[in-house]
Coordinates of C-alpha atoms in Angstrom, one line a residue:
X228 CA -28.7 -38.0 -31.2
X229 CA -27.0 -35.6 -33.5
X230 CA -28.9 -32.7 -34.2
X231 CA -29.9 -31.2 -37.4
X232 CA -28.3 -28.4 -39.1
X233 CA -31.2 -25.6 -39.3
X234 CA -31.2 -22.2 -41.2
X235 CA -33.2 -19.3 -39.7
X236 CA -34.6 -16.6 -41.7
X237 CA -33.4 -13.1 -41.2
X238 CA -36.7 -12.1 -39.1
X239 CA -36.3 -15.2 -36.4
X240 CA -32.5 -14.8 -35.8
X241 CA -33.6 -11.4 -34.9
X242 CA -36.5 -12.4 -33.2
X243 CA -33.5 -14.5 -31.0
X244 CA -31.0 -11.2 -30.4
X245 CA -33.2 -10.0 -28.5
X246 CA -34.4 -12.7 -26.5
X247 CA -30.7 -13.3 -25.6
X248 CA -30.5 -9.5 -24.8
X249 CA -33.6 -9.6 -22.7
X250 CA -31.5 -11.8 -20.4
X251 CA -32.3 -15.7 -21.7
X252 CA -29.9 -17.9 -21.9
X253 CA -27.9 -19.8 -25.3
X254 CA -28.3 -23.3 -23.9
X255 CA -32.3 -22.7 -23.4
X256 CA -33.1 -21.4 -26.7
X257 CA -30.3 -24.2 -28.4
X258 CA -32.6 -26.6 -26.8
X259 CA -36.0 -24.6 -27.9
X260 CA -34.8 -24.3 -31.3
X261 CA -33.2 -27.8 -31.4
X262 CA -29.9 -26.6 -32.5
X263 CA -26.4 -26.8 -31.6
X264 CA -25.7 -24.0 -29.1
X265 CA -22.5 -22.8 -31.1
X266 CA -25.4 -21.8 -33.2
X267 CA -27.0 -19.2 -31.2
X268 CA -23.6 -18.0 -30.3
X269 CA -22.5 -17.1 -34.1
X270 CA -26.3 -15.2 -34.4
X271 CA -25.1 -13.0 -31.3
X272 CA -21.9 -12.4 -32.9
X273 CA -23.1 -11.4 -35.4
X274 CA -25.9 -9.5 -34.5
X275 CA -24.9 -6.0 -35.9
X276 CA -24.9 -7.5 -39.3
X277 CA -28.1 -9.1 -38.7
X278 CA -29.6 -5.8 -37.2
X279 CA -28.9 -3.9 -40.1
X280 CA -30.6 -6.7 -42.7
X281 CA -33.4 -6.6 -40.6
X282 CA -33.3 -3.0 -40.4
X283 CA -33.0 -3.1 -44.4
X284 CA -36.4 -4.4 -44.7
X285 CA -34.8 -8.2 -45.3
X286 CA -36.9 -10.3 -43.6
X287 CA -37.2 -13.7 -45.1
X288 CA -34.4 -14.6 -46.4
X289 CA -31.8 -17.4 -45.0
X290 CA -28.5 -16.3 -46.6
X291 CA -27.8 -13.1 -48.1
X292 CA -25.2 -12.5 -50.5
X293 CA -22.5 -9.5 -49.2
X294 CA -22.2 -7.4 -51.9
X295 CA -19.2 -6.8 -53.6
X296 CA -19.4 -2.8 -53.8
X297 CA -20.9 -1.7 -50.6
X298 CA -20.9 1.6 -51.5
X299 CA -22.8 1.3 -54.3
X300 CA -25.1 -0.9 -52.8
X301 CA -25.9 1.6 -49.8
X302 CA -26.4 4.4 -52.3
X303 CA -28.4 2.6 -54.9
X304 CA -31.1 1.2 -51.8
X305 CA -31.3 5.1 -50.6
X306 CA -32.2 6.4 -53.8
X307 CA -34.7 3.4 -54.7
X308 CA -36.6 4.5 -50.8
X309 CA -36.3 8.0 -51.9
X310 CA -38.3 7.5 -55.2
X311 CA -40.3 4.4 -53.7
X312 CA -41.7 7.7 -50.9
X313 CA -42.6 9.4 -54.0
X314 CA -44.6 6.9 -56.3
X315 CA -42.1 6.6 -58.9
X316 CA -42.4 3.2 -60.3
X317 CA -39.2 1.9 -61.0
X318 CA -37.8 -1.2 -63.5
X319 CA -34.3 -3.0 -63.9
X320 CA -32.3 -1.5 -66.4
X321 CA -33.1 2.1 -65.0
X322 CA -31.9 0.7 -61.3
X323 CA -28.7 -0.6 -63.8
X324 CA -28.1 2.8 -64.6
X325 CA -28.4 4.5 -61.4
X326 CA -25.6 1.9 -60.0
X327 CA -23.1 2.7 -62.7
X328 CA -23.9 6.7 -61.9
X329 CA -23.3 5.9 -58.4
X330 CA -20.2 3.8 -59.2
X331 CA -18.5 6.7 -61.0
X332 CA -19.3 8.9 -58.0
X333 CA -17.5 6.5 -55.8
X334 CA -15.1 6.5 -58.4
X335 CA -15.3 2.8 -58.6
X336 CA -13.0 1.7 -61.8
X337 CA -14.4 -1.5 -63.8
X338 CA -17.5 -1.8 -62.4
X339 CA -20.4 -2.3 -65.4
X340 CA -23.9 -3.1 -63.3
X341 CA -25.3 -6.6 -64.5
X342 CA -28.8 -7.8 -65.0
X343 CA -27.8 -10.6 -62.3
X344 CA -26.0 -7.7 -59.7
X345 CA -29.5 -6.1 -59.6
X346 CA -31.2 -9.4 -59.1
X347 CA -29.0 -10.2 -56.2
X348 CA -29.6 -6.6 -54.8
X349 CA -33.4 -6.8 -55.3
X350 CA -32.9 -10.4 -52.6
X351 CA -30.7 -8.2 -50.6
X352 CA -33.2 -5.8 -49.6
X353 CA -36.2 -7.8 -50.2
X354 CA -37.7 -5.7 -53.3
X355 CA -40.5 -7.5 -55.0
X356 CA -41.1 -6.9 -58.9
X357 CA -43.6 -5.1 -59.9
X358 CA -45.2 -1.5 -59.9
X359 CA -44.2 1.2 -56.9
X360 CA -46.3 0.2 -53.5
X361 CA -48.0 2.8 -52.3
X362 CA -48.4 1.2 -49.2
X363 CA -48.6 4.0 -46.3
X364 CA -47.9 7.0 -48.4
X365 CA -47.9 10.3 -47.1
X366 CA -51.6 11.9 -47.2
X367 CA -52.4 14.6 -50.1
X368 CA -51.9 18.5 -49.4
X369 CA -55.3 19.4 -48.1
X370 CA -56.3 21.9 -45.3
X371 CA -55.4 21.0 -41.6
X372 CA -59.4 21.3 -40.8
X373 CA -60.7 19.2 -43.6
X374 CA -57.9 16.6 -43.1
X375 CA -59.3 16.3 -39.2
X376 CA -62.7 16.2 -40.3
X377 CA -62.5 13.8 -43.2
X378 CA -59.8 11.4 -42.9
X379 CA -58.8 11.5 -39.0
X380 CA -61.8 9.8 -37.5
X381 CA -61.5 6.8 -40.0
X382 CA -57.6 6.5 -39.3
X383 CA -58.1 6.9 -35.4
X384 CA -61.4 4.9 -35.4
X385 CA -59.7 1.5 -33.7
X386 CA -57.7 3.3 -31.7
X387 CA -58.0 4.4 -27.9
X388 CA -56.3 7.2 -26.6
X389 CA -53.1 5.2 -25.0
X390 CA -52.7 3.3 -28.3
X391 CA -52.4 6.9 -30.8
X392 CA -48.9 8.2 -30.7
X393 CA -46.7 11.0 -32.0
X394 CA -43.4 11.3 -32.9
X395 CA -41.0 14.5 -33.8
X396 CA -37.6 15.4 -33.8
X397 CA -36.5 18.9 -32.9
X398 CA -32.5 20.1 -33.4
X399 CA -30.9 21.2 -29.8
X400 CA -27.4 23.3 -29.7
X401 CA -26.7 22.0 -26.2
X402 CA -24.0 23.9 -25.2
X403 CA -25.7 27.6 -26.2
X404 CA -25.7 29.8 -23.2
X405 CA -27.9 32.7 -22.8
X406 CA -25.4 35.1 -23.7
X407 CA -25.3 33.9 -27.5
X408 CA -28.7 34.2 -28.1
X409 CA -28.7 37.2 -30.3
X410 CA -26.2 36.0 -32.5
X411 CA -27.8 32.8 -32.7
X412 CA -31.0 34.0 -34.6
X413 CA -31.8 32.5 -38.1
X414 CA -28.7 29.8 -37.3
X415 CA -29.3 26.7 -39.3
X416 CA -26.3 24.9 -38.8
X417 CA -25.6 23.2 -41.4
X418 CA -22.5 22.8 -41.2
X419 CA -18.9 24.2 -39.4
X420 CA -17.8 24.4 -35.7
X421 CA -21.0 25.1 -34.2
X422 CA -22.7 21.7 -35.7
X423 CA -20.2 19.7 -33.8
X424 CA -22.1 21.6 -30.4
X425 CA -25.7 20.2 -31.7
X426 CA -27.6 17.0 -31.2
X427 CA -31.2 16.1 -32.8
X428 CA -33.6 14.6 -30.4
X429 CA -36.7 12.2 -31.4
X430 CA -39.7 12.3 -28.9
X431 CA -42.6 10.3 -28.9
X432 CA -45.8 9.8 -26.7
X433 CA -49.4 8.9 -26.5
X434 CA -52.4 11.0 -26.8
X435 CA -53.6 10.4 -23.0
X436 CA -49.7 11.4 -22.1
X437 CA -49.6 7.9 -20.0
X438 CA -46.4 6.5 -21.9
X439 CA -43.6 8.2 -23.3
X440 CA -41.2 6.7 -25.4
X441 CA -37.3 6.3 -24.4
X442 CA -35.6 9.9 -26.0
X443 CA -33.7 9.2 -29.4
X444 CA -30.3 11.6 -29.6
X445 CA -28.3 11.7 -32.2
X446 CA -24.5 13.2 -31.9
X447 CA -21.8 13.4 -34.4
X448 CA -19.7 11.2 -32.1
X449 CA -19.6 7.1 -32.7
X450 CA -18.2 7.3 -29.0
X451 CA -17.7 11.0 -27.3
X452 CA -15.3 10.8 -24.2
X453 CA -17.5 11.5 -22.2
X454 CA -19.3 8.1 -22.8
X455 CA -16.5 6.3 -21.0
X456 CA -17.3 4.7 -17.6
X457 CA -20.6 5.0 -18.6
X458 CA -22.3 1.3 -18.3
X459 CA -25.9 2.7 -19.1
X460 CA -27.6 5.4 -21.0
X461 CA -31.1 6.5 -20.2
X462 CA -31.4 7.1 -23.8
X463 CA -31.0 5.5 -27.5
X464 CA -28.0 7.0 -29.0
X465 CA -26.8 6.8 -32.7
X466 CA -24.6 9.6 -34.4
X467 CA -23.2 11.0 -38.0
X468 CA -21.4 13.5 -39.2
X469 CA -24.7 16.3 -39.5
X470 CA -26.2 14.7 -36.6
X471 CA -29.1 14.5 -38.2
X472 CA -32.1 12.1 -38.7
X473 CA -31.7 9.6 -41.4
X474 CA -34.0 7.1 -43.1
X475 CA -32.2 4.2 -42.1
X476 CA -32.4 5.5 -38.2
X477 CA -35.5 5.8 -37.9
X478 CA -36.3 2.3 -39.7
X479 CA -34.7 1.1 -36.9
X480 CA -36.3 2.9 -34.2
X481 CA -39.6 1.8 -35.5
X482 CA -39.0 -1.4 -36.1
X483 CA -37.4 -2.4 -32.9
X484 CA -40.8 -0.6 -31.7
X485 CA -42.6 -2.7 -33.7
X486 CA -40.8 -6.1 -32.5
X487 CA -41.2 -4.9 -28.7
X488 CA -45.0 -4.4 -29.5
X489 CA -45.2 -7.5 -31.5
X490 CA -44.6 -9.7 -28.3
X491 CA -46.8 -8.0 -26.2
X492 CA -49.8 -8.6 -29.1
X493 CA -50.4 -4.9 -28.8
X494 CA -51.2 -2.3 -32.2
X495 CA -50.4 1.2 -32.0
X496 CA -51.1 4.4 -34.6
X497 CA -48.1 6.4 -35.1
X498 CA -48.5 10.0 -36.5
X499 CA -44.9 11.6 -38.2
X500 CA -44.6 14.2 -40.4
X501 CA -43.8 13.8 -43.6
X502 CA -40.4 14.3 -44.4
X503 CA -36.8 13.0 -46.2
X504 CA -36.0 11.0 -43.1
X505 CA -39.2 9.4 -42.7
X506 CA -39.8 6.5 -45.4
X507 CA -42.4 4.1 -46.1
X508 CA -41.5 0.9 -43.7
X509 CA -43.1 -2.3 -45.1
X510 CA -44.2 -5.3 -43.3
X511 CA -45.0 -3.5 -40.1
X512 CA -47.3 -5.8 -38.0
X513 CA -48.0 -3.7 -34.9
X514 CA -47.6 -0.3 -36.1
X515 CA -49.8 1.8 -38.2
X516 CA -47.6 4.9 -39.8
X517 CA -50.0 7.6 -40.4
X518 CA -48.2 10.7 -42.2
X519 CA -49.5 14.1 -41.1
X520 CA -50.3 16.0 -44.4
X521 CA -47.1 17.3 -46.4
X522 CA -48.4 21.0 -46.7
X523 CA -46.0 23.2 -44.9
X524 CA -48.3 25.6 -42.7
X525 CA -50.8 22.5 -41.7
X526 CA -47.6 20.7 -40.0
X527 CA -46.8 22.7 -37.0
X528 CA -50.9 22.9 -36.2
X529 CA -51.3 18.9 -36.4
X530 CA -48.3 17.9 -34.9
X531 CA -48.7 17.8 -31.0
X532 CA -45.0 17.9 -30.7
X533 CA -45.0 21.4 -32.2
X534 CA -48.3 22.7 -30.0
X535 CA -45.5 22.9 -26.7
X536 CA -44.3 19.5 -25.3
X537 CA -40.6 20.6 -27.5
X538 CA -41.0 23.9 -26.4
X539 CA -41.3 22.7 -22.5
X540 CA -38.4 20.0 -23.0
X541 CA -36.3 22.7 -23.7
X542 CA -37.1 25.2 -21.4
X543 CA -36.8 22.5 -18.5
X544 CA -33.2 21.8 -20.5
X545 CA -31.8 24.8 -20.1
X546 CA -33.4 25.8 -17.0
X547 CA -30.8 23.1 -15.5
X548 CA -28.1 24.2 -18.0
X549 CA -28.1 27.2 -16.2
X550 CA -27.9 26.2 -12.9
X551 CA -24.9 24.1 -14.0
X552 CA -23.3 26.7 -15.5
X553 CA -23.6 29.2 -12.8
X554 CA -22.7 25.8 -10.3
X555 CA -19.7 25.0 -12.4
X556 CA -18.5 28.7 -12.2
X557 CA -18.6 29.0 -8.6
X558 CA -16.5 25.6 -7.6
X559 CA -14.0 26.1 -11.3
X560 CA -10.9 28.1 -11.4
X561 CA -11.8 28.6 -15.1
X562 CA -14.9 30.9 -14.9
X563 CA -15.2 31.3 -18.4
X564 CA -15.6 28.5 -20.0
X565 CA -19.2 26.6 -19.3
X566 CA -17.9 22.4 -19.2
X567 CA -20.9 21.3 -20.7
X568 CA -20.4 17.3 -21.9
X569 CA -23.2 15.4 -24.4
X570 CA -23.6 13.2 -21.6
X571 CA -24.5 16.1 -18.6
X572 CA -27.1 16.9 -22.0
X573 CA -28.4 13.9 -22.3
X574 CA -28.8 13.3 -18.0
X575 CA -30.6 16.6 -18.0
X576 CA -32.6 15.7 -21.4
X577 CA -34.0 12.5 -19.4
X578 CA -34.8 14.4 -16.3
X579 CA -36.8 17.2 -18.3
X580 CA -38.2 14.6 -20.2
X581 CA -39.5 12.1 -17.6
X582 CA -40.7 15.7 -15.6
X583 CA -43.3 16.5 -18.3
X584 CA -46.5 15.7 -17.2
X585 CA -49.3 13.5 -18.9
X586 CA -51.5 16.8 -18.7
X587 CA -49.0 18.6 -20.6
X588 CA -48.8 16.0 -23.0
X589 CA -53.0 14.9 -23.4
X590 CA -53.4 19.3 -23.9
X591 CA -50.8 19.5 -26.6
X592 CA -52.5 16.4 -28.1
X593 CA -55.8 19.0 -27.8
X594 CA -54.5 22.0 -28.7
X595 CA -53.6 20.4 -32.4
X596 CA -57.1 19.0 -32.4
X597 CA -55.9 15.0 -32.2
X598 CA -58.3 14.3 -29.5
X599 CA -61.8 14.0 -29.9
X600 CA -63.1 16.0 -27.0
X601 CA -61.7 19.2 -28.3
X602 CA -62.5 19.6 -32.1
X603 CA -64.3 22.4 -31.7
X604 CA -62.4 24.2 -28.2
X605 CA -60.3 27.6 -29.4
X606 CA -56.6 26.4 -29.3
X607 CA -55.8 29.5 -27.5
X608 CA -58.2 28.6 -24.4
X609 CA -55.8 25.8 -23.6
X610 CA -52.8 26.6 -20.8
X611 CA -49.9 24.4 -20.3
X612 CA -49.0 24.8 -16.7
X613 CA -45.6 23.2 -17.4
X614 CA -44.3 26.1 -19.5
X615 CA -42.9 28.5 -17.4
X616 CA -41.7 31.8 -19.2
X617 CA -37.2 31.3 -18.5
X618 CA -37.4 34.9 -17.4
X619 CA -39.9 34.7 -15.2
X620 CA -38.3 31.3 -13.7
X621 CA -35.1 33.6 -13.2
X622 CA -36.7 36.1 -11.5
X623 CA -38.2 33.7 -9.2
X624 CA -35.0 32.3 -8.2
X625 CA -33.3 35.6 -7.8
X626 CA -30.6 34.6 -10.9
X627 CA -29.4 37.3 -12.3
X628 CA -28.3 37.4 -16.0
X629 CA -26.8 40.0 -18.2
X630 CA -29.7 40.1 -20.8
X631 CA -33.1 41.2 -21.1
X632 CA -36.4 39.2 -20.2
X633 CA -37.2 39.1 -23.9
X634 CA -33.5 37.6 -25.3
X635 CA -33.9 35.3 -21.9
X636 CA -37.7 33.6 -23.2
X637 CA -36.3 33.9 -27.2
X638 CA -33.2 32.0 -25.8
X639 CA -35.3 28.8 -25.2
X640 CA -36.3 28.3 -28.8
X641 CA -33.2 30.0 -30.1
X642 CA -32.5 26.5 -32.1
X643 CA -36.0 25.5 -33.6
X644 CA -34.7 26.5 -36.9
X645 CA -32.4 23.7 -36.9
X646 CA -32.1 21.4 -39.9
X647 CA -32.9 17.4 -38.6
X648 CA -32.9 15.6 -41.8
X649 CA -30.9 16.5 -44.8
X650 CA -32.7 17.5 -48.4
X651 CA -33.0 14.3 -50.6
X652 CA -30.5 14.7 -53.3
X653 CA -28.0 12.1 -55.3
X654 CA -25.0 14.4 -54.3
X655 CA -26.1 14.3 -50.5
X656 CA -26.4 10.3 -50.4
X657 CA -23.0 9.8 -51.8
X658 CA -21.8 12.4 -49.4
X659 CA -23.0 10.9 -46.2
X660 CA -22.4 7.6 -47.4
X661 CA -18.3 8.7 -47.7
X662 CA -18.8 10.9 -44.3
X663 CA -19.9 7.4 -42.4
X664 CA -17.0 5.3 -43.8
X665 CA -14.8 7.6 -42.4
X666 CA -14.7 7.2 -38.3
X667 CA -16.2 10.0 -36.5
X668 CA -14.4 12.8 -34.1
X669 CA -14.7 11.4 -31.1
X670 CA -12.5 14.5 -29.8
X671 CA -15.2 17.2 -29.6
X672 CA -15.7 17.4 -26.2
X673 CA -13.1 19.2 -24.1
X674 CA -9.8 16.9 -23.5
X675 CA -8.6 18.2 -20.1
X676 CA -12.2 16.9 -18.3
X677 CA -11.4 14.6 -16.0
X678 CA -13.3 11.6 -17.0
X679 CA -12.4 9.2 -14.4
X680 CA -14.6 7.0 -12.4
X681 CA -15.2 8.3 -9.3
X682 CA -13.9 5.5 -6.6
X683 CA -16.1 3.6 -4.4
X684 CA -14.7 5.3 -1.5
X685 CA -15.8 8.5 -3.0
X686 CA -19.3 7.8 -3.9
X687 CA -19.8 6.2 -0.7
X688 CA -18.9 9.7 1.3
X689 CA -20.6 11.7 -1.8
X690 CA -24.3 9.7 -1.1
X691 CA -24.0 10.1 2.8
X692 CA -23.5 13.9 2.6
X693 CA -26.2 13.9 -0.2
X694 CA -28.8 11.4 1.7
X695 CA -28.3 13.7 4.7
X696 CA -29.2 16.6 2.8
X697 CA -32.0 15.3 1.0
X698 CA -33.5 14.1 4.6
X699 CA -33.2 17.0 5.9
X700 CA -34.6 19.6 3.1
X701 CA -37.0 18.0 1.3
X702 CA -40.3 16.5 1.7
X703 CA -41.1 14.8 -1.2
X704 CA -41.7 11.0 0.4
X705 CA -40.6 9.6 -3.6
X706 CA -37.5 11.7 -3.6
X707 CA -36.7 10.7 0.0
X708 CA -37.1 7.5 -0.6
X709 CA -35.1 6.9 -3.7
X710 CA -32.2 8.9 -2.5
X711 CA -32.1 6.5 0.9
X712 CA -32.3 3.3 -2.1
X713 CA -29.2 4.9 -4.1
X714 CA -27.5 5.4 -0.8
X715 CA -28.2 1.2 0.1
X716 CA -26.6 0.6 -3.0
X717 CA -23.8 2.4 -2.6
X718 CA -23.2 1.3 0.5
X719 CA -23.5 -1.8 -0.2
X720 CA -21.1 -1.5 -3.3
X721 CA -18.7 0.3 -0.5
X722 CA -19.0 -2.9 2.4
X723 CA -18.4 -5.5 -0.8
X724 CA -15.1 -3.9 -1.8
X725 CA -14.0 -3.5 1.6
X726 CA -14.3 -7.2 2.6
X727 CA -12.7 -8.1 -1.0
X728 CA -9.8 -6.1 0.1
X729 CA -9.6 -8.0 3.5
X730 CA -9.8 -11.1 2.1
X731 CA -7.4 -10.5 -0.7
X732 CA -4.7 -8.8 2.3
X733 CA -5.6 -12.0 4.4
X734 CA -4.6 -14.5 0.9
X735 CA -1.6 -12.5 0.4
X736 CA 0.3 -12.9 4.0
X737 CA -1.2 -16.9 3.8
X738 CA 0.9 -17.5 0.6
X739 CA 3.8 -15.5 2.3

């Protein structure tokens, strides 16, 4: 029986990508679907393309139209999210005129914006006519205690602790040592050589401090060499030129949320602040986007973030930085220059990050006045054991440093100044629109590390000395028995290639 051709809408083909990449197979969902199973291969081919539709807010339809200026097309949806955030209600011939401005930007030569090119954009990224939505806008400037007394209960009302979460992004110069502190002060880093050494990071959590959220880090690098070998990363990675938070990543952070929470039929509240890189997402289904008020000195007291989970990350960060630094310096010939890869940031990123404690977490949540137990406790009473002064973690240690206690503690939140998100402007979408058609640097990083895999052989010798060490220091029975798992594996990895080198020897002198 010949089976019949089918069309899936934008949301389902999605809804298959990741059921393939959750480890099902093409011939099961062919036969689910009661297609052809060439079918399913072509959506997983082109699943980048479907990503970003889905990504774009276009949900329902079954074919979208490419459009013949892509350019335009990018910079024309940017500007319509950018007024859409603000409550601008906006028509067709003024969207006509903003794509001939943008075309001339581009300098694009005979391109006159039709009546029928908007109507095919409006399909594209599924705008509906009609007046501006004001679906999920950002909450009016009012006073941190009055918005916590008056509209938080009613927004948190259906929510349990584990199911109100907060996300913030905080900028990171990863390779900053201690030394540069004091001529790091006031650094935005906007631009130059010293941007190319920054990442932005997106944390999130829940109020009881029970689930964190995989880290988001953004580089400037579509592929650093650092990445090579690498088959996994702990962490979700995207990158631009600013390495900065954009609208369109963090649409797709929260909507692949969204989808995850959608098939275990669970609703969260998210709380984000409001700003450029955070736009109104439609059609959200498990996800309640709450904006903490816009008023600049009400943002850093509401947002648990900001009341010290950043401020322990980082501390924790370059705690290890540190220690790898002095570590480096001891077993390099080159003493003076600190090899310090995105990758060894993002490995010591995770660890500080899956260190922090769910009591460090549930206080911040407190201390900004989130949780209902503690709307009425001085935020100064509260102590977050986790953060541990750098100096006096030094001086612990016995790690001596050529600066003083004071530059040492400034020097963990040396880069909280740093820019995440770039100001909304016409000039700046057309600028990082031509910045990410151009391929990245993927050369930052120093070009004389050795980057190659480590050989079986050598990881095999490298866990026994390690597994020996471990048994023999530490008493941590989680520790203890992790390290003897990693050292199974590797052994077993070892035994494997040795027999396939046998057998391959023994094939060799049987053809012979």
């Amino acid at each position: 029986m010949a089976l019949k051709r089918k069309c899936f809408t934008v949301e389902e083909k999605m809804q298959i990508i990741r059921r393939l990449e959750a480890g099902e197979r093409n011939v099961a969902l062919a036969k689910e679907f009661c297609v052809c199973h060439t079918t399913i291969a072509t959506i997983k081919k082109n699943k980048e393309q479907i990503r970003a539709l889905f990504n774009s807010n276009v949900l329902k339809s079954k074919r979208v139209r490419a459009s013949t200026q892509d350019q335009v097309d990018k910079a024309l949806f940017q500007w319509f999210k950018m007024q859409r955030s603000r409550g601008i209600s906006l028509n067709g011939p003024l969207l006509q005129q903003k794509a001939n401005f943008f075309a001339k930007q581009f300098k694009i030569k005979d391109f006159n914006c039709s009546g029928s090119w908007i109507s095919r954009f409006k399909v594209r990224h599924n705008i509906l006519s009609g007046t501006a939505s004001t679906e999920s806008l950002p909450e009016k400037k009012c006073d941190a205690k009055e918005w916590l007394t008056q509209i938080w209960p009613a927004l948190r009302k259906d929510y349990s602790d584990d199911d109100i979460f907060s996300a913030n992004e905080t900028g990171l110069l990863y390779k900053l040592t201690p030394d540069k502190t004091l001529n790091m002060k006031g650094e935005k880093c906007a631009g130059g050589e010293l941007s190319k050494e920054r990442i932005t990071l997106l944390l999130a959590a829940n109020m009881s401090g029970t689930l964190k959220r995989k880290l988001l880090v953004i580089g400037t690098s579509k592929r650093p060499r650092s990445f090579k070998n690498v088959q996994l990363l702990p962490v979700g990675y995207y990158s631009n030129r600013q390495a900065w938070m954009t609208s369109e990543i963090f649409t797709s952070w929260v909507r692949d949320w969204n989808a995850e929470l959608k098939q275990r039929e669970k609703k969260i509240l998210l709380l984000i602040d409001d700003c450029p890189a955070h736009p109104i997402i439609s059609y959200l289904t498990n996800i309640t986007l709450v904006f903490l008020p816009p008023s600049t000195n009400t943002k850093s007291i509401l947002q648990p973030m900001d009341q010290g989970v950043i401020r322990v990350i980082k501390s924790t960060y370059r705690k290890n930085l540190i220690l790898k630094i002095i570590s480096d310096m001891e077993n390099s010939i080159d003493e003076n220059y600190p090899k310090i890869s995105i990758l060894d940031a993002i490995l010591m990123l995770n660890d500080a990050w899956q260190q922090l404690s769910p009591e460090t977490i549930a206080k911040c949540f407190r201390q900004s006045g989130l949780a209902k137990t503690n709307l009425d406790v001085p935020r100064d009473d509260i102590e977050i054991e986790d953060d541990i002064p750098l100096s006096v973690w030094a001086t612990a240690l016995r790690i001596q440093l050529p600066i003083s206690k004071e530059v040492l503690d400034e020097y963990v939140l040396i880069d909280n100044g740093l820019a995440i998100c770039g100001e909304p402007s016409e000039d700046n979408i057309v600028k990082n629109i031509l910045d990410d058609d151009q391929d990245s640097d993927d050369s930052v990083e120093d070009q004389s590390e050795d980057l190659t895999a480590p050989s079986v052989s050598e990881a095999f010798q490298a866990a026994e000395v390690l597994s020996r060490f471990v048994h023999s220091h530490c008493s941590d029975e989680i520790l203890t028995h992790s390290m003897t798992r990693l050292n199974n594996v590797v052994r077993n990895y070892f035994y494997i290639s040795k027999t396939a080198a046998k057998q391959s020897k023994i094939t060799e002198y049987l053809v012979n």
